[in-house]
Structures are given as C-alpha cells and as structure tokens.
Amino acid sequence: MAVKYELSVPLMISGAIHVGVIIFLIAGVNFDEKPKHITPAPSAPAVQAIVIDQKKVDERVARIKQQREDEARKEKARQDELDRRAREATKARELEQKKIKQLEAQRKQKEIETKRANDAAKAAQLKQKQEREKAAKAESLRKQKEHEKKLAEQAAAKAAQKRKAEEAAAKKAEQERKRKAEEERKRKAAAQAKAQQEREMAEAMAAEQTALSKTRNKQVLSEVGKYQAMIQATIQRYIVFDSSMQGKSCRVFLRLARDGFVTASQTLDGDQVVCRAAKAAINKVGKLPMSAEPDVYEKLKEINLIVSPEIGH
C-alpha cells in the first residue's frame, strides 16, 4: 500500500499539470474572436475571411484534441508502467517477506534442534554420571562382600580347627573311659574268680551288679551332660555375636542323627535376635558332637538347649 501511494502522488501531480496545459491551450483559443477589421470590400471577400478563420480554429481544436489523446495514451502507458512496477515491487516485497519468514522459520527450527541436541547431550552426560556412580557403588559393594567373605572364611577355619581339637579331646576322653571300663571289667572278672563261698560270691555279685548299674547310669548321665555342653558350646561358637545379645538367651529344640547331624531344629522361646542368630548358627554347623554310646545317644537324639551367646564366642 505504501508503494502504491508513493507512485500515485507523482501521477496525480503529472495528470494535474497536463490537464492545466490543455485548459490553457483551450483557453488560448478565442472562439468568440471576431474577424479582424478589414477594409470594407465587396461582400464576397469578407465571407471568405471568416471561413478561413473558422477552419483554423477547427484545425487547432483537432490538434489540441489529438495532442490530448496522445498525452492521454502516454499517460496511460506511463501509468501502466508504474502499475507494473508497483506490482513487481509488491511481488518482490512479498517474495522478500516470504523469504524472511522462511529464514525465521529455519532459524527457529535450528534453535529447536540445537535445544534438543543440548538437552540430549545433558541427558547423556547425566546418564553417564549415574552409570559411573552405579559402577562405583557396585565395585564398593563387591569389595565389601569379598572382605566379609574373607573374614567368614577365616572365622570358619578357626572354628574348624577348634572343633577338631575338641573332637580330638573328646576322642581321647572316650578312649580313657573305655580303658577304665576294661580295667574295671578285668577287676570284676578277677573278683569273680575268687570263689571262696558261693553264697558270699552270689551276694557279692548281686551287690556288684547293683553298683555297676548305678555307676552306669551315672556314667551315661555324665556323658549326656558332657555332650550336651559340647553341643551348646559348638552352636554358640558359630553365632555371630552382637552387643545387643549380651545377657540374653534363646531355648531351642534339636533332633540329631547318630552321627550328630541336625535333622530338625526349632526356636522355642527367648530373645528374637538371639533366636535368629542361634538358628543361623545351627544351619551353619550342620553336624554336632555325638557319643558313640547308644544309651547316651538315646538321651541326646531329641534335646532342648538354652543358647546364651557371650563375647569371645
């Protein structure tokens, strides 16, 4: 609209000038002009002068009309040229605006793509950082587990060594008991060989049998107490001690095979922390000390124990 306005102003001015010129020329023609004074003459010549002047006027009017038409054509051609230029200018401006819009759209698209690329890069950096932290945490956890495993293996080795020593001591005690039992048997055989009097021998033998029975019961009870204490000590040795367990206990039930293998276990009552630790210790040890004597085993195959962990176990 601005271009059309700038072009139309000069056209209007030019048109006004041309119209003024035409009016001036027309105004210069005096259609009321009377024939110049001529010396009186015969009537015929005067008429001829007037005819000649009128012809000149018509010719001049025709020239002016032709000139106006020529100028109008030129003006139209100029106006058409100006309109063409205005259209071309408008078209060029529209193309320029379209190009500007395209460039602006491209710029915005590039900004969007740049932002997306930056966001993706930041996300990738964050992911890499998280993965590095995760890997470091996993490595730290792995090292910690290796350390704990090493400590557990060392504790298990010490416990196995101690258990072997205890088993060796128990075996030695069992051999000593058998030796004494054999000596006692030999002594009884020698005593029975003294057949001074049948009645006295019978009474002596009856009394001796009674004593032996009592002794045997005492021995069995002694063995039961000894192995029960060994079983209790073995379980407490495998307990992972915590200061919160100090002074607390748990009552457990055990069912044992002849070789000391734990076939069943159950915590009955007591401190929950101690009971869980005792249960875990029983599962770890698997096999407990057991006497080869059938009488002793019969009293130990199903037992209830009080487990009381202490510092140092």
Short mmCIF file of C-alpha atoms in Angstrom, two decimals:
data_model
loop_
_atom_site.label_atom_id
_atom_site.label_comp_id
_atom_site.label_asym_id
_atom_site.label_seq_id
_atom_site.Cartn_x
_atom_site.Cartn_y
_atom_site.Cartn_z
CA MET A 1 0.00 0.00 0.00
CA ALA A 2 2.87 2.38 0.78
CA VAL A 3 4.45 1.74 -2.66
CA LYS A 4 1.16 2.40 -4.47
CA TYR A 5 0.69 5.62 -2.53
CA GLU A 6 4.23 6.83 -3.34
CA LEU A 7 3.64 6.10 -7.04
CA SER A 8 0.13 7.61 -7.23
CA VAL A 9 1.20 11.05 -5.88
CA PRO A 10 3.56 11.84 -8.79
CA LEU A 11 0.95 10.51 -11.24
CA MET A 12 -1.70 12.79 -9.79
CA ILE A 13 0.63 15.77 -9.94
CA SER A 14 1.62 14.96 -13.53
CA GLY A 15 -2.02 14.48 -14.54
CA ALA A 16 -2.96 17.83 -12.99
CA ILE A 17 -0.14 19.60 -14.89
CA HIS A 18 -1.25 18.09 -18.18
CA VAL A 19 -4.87 19.00 -17.60
CA GLY A 20 -3.79 22.53 -16.78
CA VAL A 21 -1.80 22.78 -20.00
CA ILE A 22 -4.72 21.51 -22.03
CA ILE A 23 -7.05 24.01 -20.36
CA PHE A 24 -4.55 26.76 -21.01
CA LEU A 25 -4.33 25.85 -24.66
CA ILE A 26 -8.04 25.64 -24.95
CA ALA A 27 -8.37 28.92 -23.13
CA GLY A 28 -5.92 30.42 -25.60
CA VAL A 29 -8.37 29.78 -28.34
CA ASN A 30 -10.85 32.57 -28.54
CA PHE A 31 -13.92 31.09 -30.09
CA ASP A 32 -15.61 34.46 -29.88
CA GLU A 33 -12.81 36.11 -31.74
CA LYS A 34 -14.22 38.33 -34.32
CA PRO A 35 -12.66 38.74 -37.68
CA LYS A 36 -10.08 41.43 -37.79
CA HIS A 37 -11.21 44.67 -39.14
CA ILE A 38 -10.80 44.62 -42.83
CA THR A 39 -11.11 47.45 -45.11
CA PRO A 40 -14.50 47.37 -46.48
CA ALA A 41 -14.64 45.48 -49.63
CA PRO A 42 -17.10 43.65 -51.58
CA SER A 43 -19.27 41.19 -49.71
CA ALA A 44 -17.70 38.01 -51.09
CA PRO A 45 -14.18 38.56 -49.79
CA ALA A 46 -15.43 39.24 -46.27
CA VAL A 47 -17.24 35.97 -46.13
CA GLN A 48 -14.15 34.13 -47.28
CA ALA A 49 -12.04 35.61 -44.48
CA ILE A 50 -14.47 34.44 -41.91
CA VAL A 51 -14.50 30.92 -43.36
CA ILE A 52 -10.75 30.76 -43.32
CA ASP A 53 -10.54 31.78 -39.67
CA GLN A 54 -13.09 29.16 -38.65
CA LYS A 55 -11.10 26.47 -40.38
CA LYS A 56 -8.03 27.46 -38.48
CA VAL A 57 -9.95 27.19 -35.28
CA ASP A 58 -11.18 23.70 -36.17
CA GLU A 59 -7.67 22.63 -37.12
CA ARG A 60 -6.32 23.98 -33.90
CA VAL A 61 -9.01 22.25 -31.87
CA ALA A 62 -8.28 19.00 -33.71
CA ARG A 63 -4.58 19.39 -32.96
CA ILE A 64 -5.30 20.09 -29.35
CA LYS A 65 -7.65 17.07 -29.21
CA GLN A 66 -5.05 14.89 -30.89
CA GLN A 67 -2.40 16.20 -28.56
CA ARG A 68 -4.64 15.44 -25.56
CA GLU A 69 -5.29 11.94 -26.86
CA ASP A 70 -1.55 11.39 -27.41
CA GLU A 71 -0.79 12.68 -23.98
CA ALA A 72 -3.56 10.52 -22.54
CA ARG A 73 -2.11 7.43 -24.23
CA LYS A 74 1.34 8.33 -22.97
CA GLU A 75 -0.05 8.95 -19.52
CA LYS A 76 -1.89 5.61 -19.61
CA ALA A 77 1.27 3.87 -20.81
CA ARG A 78 3.24 5.60 -18.05
CA GLN A 79 0.52 4.74 -15.54
CA ASP A 80 0.55 1.11 -16.76
CA GLU A 81 4.32 1.05 -16.41
CA LEU A 82 4.04 2.49 -12.92
CA ASP A 83 1.35 -0.10 -12.07
CA ARG A 84 3.56 -2.86 -13.47
CA ARG A 85 6.49 -1.62 -11.44
CA ALA A 86 4.24 -1.37 -8.39
CA ARG A 87 3.04 -4.94 -8.91
CA GLU A 88 6.61 -6.13 -9.40
CA ALA A 89 7.67 -4.21 -6.31
CA THR A 90 4.75 -5.72 -4.36
CA LYS A 91 5.62 -9.18 -5.66
CA ALA A 92 9.29 -8.65 -4.83
CA ARG A 93 8.32 -7.40 -1.36
CA GLU A 94 6.05 -10.43 -0.86
CA LEU A 95 8.84 -12.75 -2.01
CA GLU A 96 11.24 -10.98 0.33
CA GLN A 97 8.77 -11.28 3.21
CA LYS A 98 8.23 -14.95 2.37
CA LYS A 99 11.99 -15.47 2.28
CA ILE A 100 12.30 -13.65 5.61
CA LYS A 101 9.57 -15.87 7.07
CA GLN A 102 11.32 -18.97 5.72
CA LEU A 103 14.63 -17.80 7.18
CA GLU A 104 12.90 -17.05 10.50
CA ALA A 105 11.25 -20.49 10.45
CA GLN A 106 14.63 -22.07 9.65
CA ARG A 107 16.23 -20.08 12.47
CA LYS A 108 13.54 -21.21 14.94
CA GLN A 109 13.82 -24.80 13.72
CA LYS A 110 17.58 -24.61 14.15
CA GLU A 111 17.11 -23.23 17.66
CA ILE A 112 14.72 -26.10 18.43
CA GLU A 113 17.17 -28.65 17.02
CA THR A 114 20.03 -27.03 18.94
CA LYS A 115 17.98 -27.10 22.14
CA ARG A 116 17.07 -30.76 21.54
CA ALA A 117 20.74 -31.58 20.88
CA ASN A 118 21.78 -29.74 24.06
CA ASP A 119 19.05 -31.49 26.08
CA ALA A 120 20.10 -34.86 24.63
CA ALA A 121 23.74 -34.12 25.45
CA LYS A 122 22.83 -33.12 29.01
CA ALA A 123 20.71 -36.27 29.39
CA ALA A 124 23.58 -38.39 28.05
CA GLN A 125 26.03 -36.74 30.47
CA LEU A 126 23.62 -37.31 33.35
CA LYS A 127 23.16 -40.95 32.34
CA GLN A 128 26.94 -41.44 32.10
CA LYS A 129 27.36 -39.86 35.53
CA GLN A 130 24.66 -42.13 37.00
CA GLU A 131 26.24 -45.19 35.36
CA ARG A 132 29.68 -44.23 36.76
CA GLU A 133 28.18 -43.77 40.23
CA LYS A 134 26.34 -47.08 39.92
CA ALA A 135 29.53 -48.86 38.79
CA ALA A 136 31.50 -47.31 41.66
CA LYS A 137 28.82 -48.36 44.15
CA ALA A 138 28.76 -51.89 42.71
CA GLU A 139 32.56 -52.10 42.93
CA SER A 140 32.49 -50.88 46.54
CA LEU A 141 29.81 -53.43 47.38
CA ARG A 142 31.81 -56.19 45.67
CA LYS A 143 34.93 -55.32 47.67
CA GLN A 144 32.90 -55.22 50.88
CA LYS A 145 31.42 -58.66 50.15
CA GLU A 146 34.87 -60.04 49.35
CA HIS A 147 36.15 -58.68 52.64
CA GLU A 148 33.20 -60.15 54.54
CA LYS A 149 33.69 -63.47 52.77
CA LYS A 150 37.36 -63.49 53.69
CA LEU A 151 36.54 -62.77 57.33
CA ALA A 152 33.88 -65.51 57.31
CA GLU A 153 36.33 -67.99 55.81
CA GLN A 154 38.94 -67.10 58.41
CA ALA A 155 36.36 -67.48 61.20
CA ALA A 156 35.22 -70.81 59.72
CA ALA A 157 38.82 -72.04 59.54
CA LYS A 158 39.40 -71.11 63.17
CA ALA A 159 36.14 -72.75 64.17
CA ALA A 160 37.04 -75.91 62.25
CA GLN A 161 40.44 -76.01 63.89
CA LYS A 162 38.89 -75.57 67.32
CA ARG A 163 36.26 -78.19 66.55
CA LYS A 164 38.95 -80.66 65.53
CA ALA A 165 40.79 -80.01 68.79
CA GLU A 166 37.59 -80.55 70.75
CA GLU A 167 36.81 -83.72 68.83
CA ALA A 168 40.33 -84.99 69.47
CA ALA A 169 39.89 -84.22 73.18
CA ALA A 170 36.51 -85.97 73.19
CA LYS A 171 38.01 -88.98 71.43
CA LYS A 172 40.84 -89.14 73.95
CA ALA A 173 38.34 -88.91 76.81
CA GLU A 174 36.29 -91.69 75.22
CA GLN A 175 39.38 -93.89 74.92
CA GLU A 176 40.27 -93.20 78.54
CA ARG A 177 36.76 -94.13 79.58
CA LYS A 178 36.94 -97.39 77.66
CA ARG A 179 40.32 -98.17 79.16
CA LYS A 180 38.97 -97.68 82.64
CA ALA A 181 35.88 -99.70 81.78
CA GLU A 182 38.15 -102.52 80.54
CA GLU A 183 40.21 -102.36 83.71
CA GLU A 184 37.01 -102.45 85.71
CA ARG A 185 35.83 -105.43 83.72
CA LYS A 186 39.11 -107.26 84.36
CA ARG A 187 38.92 -106.40 88.02
CA LYS A 188 35.40 -107.76 88.24
CA ALA A 189 36.46 -110.93 86.45
CA ALA A 190 39.29 -111.40 88.92
CA ALA A 191 36.94 -110.78 91.81
CA GLN A 192 34.50 -113.31 90.46
CA ALA A 193 37.35 -115.85 90.23
CA LYS A 194 37.66 -115.71 93.99
CA ALA A 195 35.13 -118.38 94.74
CA GLN A 196 35.61 -118.60 98.47
CA GLN A 197 31.99 -119.16 99.19
CA GLU A 198 29.14 -119.50 96.72
CA ARG A 199 26.71 -117.52 98.84
CA GLU A 200 29.10 -114.73 99.51
CA MET A 201 30.09 -114.72 95.86
CA ALA A 202 26.41 -114.59 94.82
CA GLU A 203 25.67 -111.78 97.23
CA ALA A 204 28.82 -110.03 96.21
CA MET A 205 27.92 -110.40 92.57
CA ALA A 206 24.38 -109.13 93.20
CA ALA A 207 25.72 -106.18 95.11
CA GLU A 208 28.32 -105.61 92.42
CA GLN A 209 25.67 -105.66 89.70
CA THR A 210 23.61 -103.14 91.58
CA ALA A 211 26.63 -100.91 91.96
CA LEU A 212 27.52 -101.30 88.31
CA SER A 213 24.00 -100.35 87.30
CA LYS A 214 24.16 -97.21 89.38
CA THR A 215 27.62 -96.45 88.07
CA ARG A 216 26.47 -96.97 84.51
CA ASN A 217 23.55 -94.62 84.99
CA LYS A 218 25.88 -92.03 86.43
CA GLN A 219 28.29 -92.51 83.54
CA VAL A 220 25.51 -92.17 81.00
CA LEU A 221 24.22 -89.04 82.69
CA SER A 222 27.74 -87.70 82.88
CA GLU A 223 28.27 -88.39 79.16
CA VAL A 224 24.93 -86.80 78.32
CA GLY A 225 25.87 -83.67 80.27
CA LYS A 226 29.30 -83.57 78.65
CA TYR A 227 28.00 -83.89 75.08
CA GLN A 228 25.16 -81.54 75.77
CA ALA A 229 27.68 -78.94 76.92
CA MET A 230 29.80 -79.65 73.79
CA ILE A 231 26.75 -79.24 71.55
CA GLN A 232 25.83 -75.99 73.28
CA ALA A 233 29.39 -74.66 73.01
CA THR A 234 29.58 -75.61 69.32
CA ILE A 235 26.37 -73.74 68.48
CA GLN A 236 27.42 -70.66 70.47
CA ARG A 237 30.78 -70.69 68.72
CA TYR A 238 29.07 -70.29 65.34
CA ILE A 239 26.83 -67.43 66.49
CA VAL A 240 27.70 -64.01 65.03
CA PHE A 241 27.78 -62.06 68.27
CA ASP A 242 26.22 -58.60 68.60
CA SER A 243 26.40 -56.41 71.71
CA SER A 244 22.59 -56.34 71.86
CA MET A 245 22.68 -60.12 72.64
CA GLN A 246 24.66 -59.69 75.85
CA GLY A 247 22.85 -61.29 78.77
CA LYS A 248 20.05 -62.70 76.57
CA SER A 249 19.24 -66.27 75.60
CA CYS A 250 17.05 -68.50 73.45
CA ARG A 251 15.66 -72.01 74.08
CA VAL A 252 16.00 -74.28 71.04
CA PHE A 253 14.89 -77.81 70.18
CA LEU A 254 17.20 -80.19 68.26
CA ARG A 255 16.69 -83.61 66.68
CA LEU A 256 20.01 -85.36 65.94
CA ALA A 257 21.09 -88.38 63.94
CA ARG A 258 23.55 -90.96 65.37
CA ASP A 259 26.48 -89.19 63.73
CA GLY A 260 25.44 -85.83 65.21
CA PHE A 261 23.83 -84.46 62.00
CA VAL A 262 20.99 -82.00 62.74
CA THR A 263 17.82 -83.43 61.20
CA ALA A 264 15.46 -80.82 62.68
CA SER A 265 15.70 -77.62 64.73
CA GLN A 266 13.24 -75.09 66.16
CA THR A 267 13.49 -72.00 68.33
CA LEU A 268 11.05 -72.31 71.24
CA ASP A 269 11.22 -69.05 73.17
CA GLY A 270 13.61 -66.29 74.18
CA ASP A 271 15.09 -63.13 72.64
CA GLN A 272 14.22 -62.88 68.93
CA VAL A 273 17.68 -61.59 67.90
CA VAL A 274 19.41 -64.40 69.80
CA CYS A 275 16.95 -66.96 68.39
CA ARG A 276 17.63 -65.85 64.81
CA ALA A 277 21.38 -65.95 65.41
CA ALA A 278 21.10 -69.41 67.04
CA LYS A 279 19.04 -70.74 64.14
CA ALA A 280 21.62 -69.43 61.66
CA ALA A 281 24.45 -70.98 63.68
CA ILE A 282 22.70 -74.39 63.76
CA ASN A 283 22.26 -74.25 59.98
CA LYS A 284 25.94 -73.39 59.57
CA VAL A 285 27.37 -76.13 61.77
CA GLY A 286 25.16 -78.88 60.33
CA LYS A 287 26.79 -81.62 62.38
CA LEU A 288 27.25 -81.57 66.18
CA PRO A 289 29.36 -83.71 68.54
CA MET A 290 27.68 -87.07 69.40
CA SER A 291 28.67 -90.01 71.61
CA ALA A 292 29.02 -93.47 70.08
CA GLU A 293 27.29 -94.97 73.14
CA PRO A 294 23.68 -95.96 72.31
CA ASP A 295 22.47 -95.09 75.81
CA VAL A 296 23.95 -91.63 75.56
CA TYR A 297 22.54 -91.10 72.05
CA GLU A 298 19.05 -92.10 73.20
CA LYS A 299 19.10 -89.24 75.69
CA LEU A 300 20.59 -86.78 73.22
CA LYS A 301 18.68 -87.52 69.99
CA GLU A 302 15.97 -85.00 70.95
CA ILE A 303 17.05 -82.24 73.33
CA ASN A 304 16.21 -78.70 74.40
CA LEU A 305 19.10 -76.29 74.91
CA ILE A 306 19.50 -72.78 76.30
CA VAL A 307 21.76 -70.73 73.99
CA SER A 308 23.37 -67.69 75.61
CA PRO A 309 25.98 -66.04 73.35
CA GLU A 310 28.83 -64.21 75.04
CA ILE A 311 31.69 -62.00 73.92
CA GLY A 312 34.56 -64.10 72.61
CA HIS A 313 32.39 -66.86 71.14
#
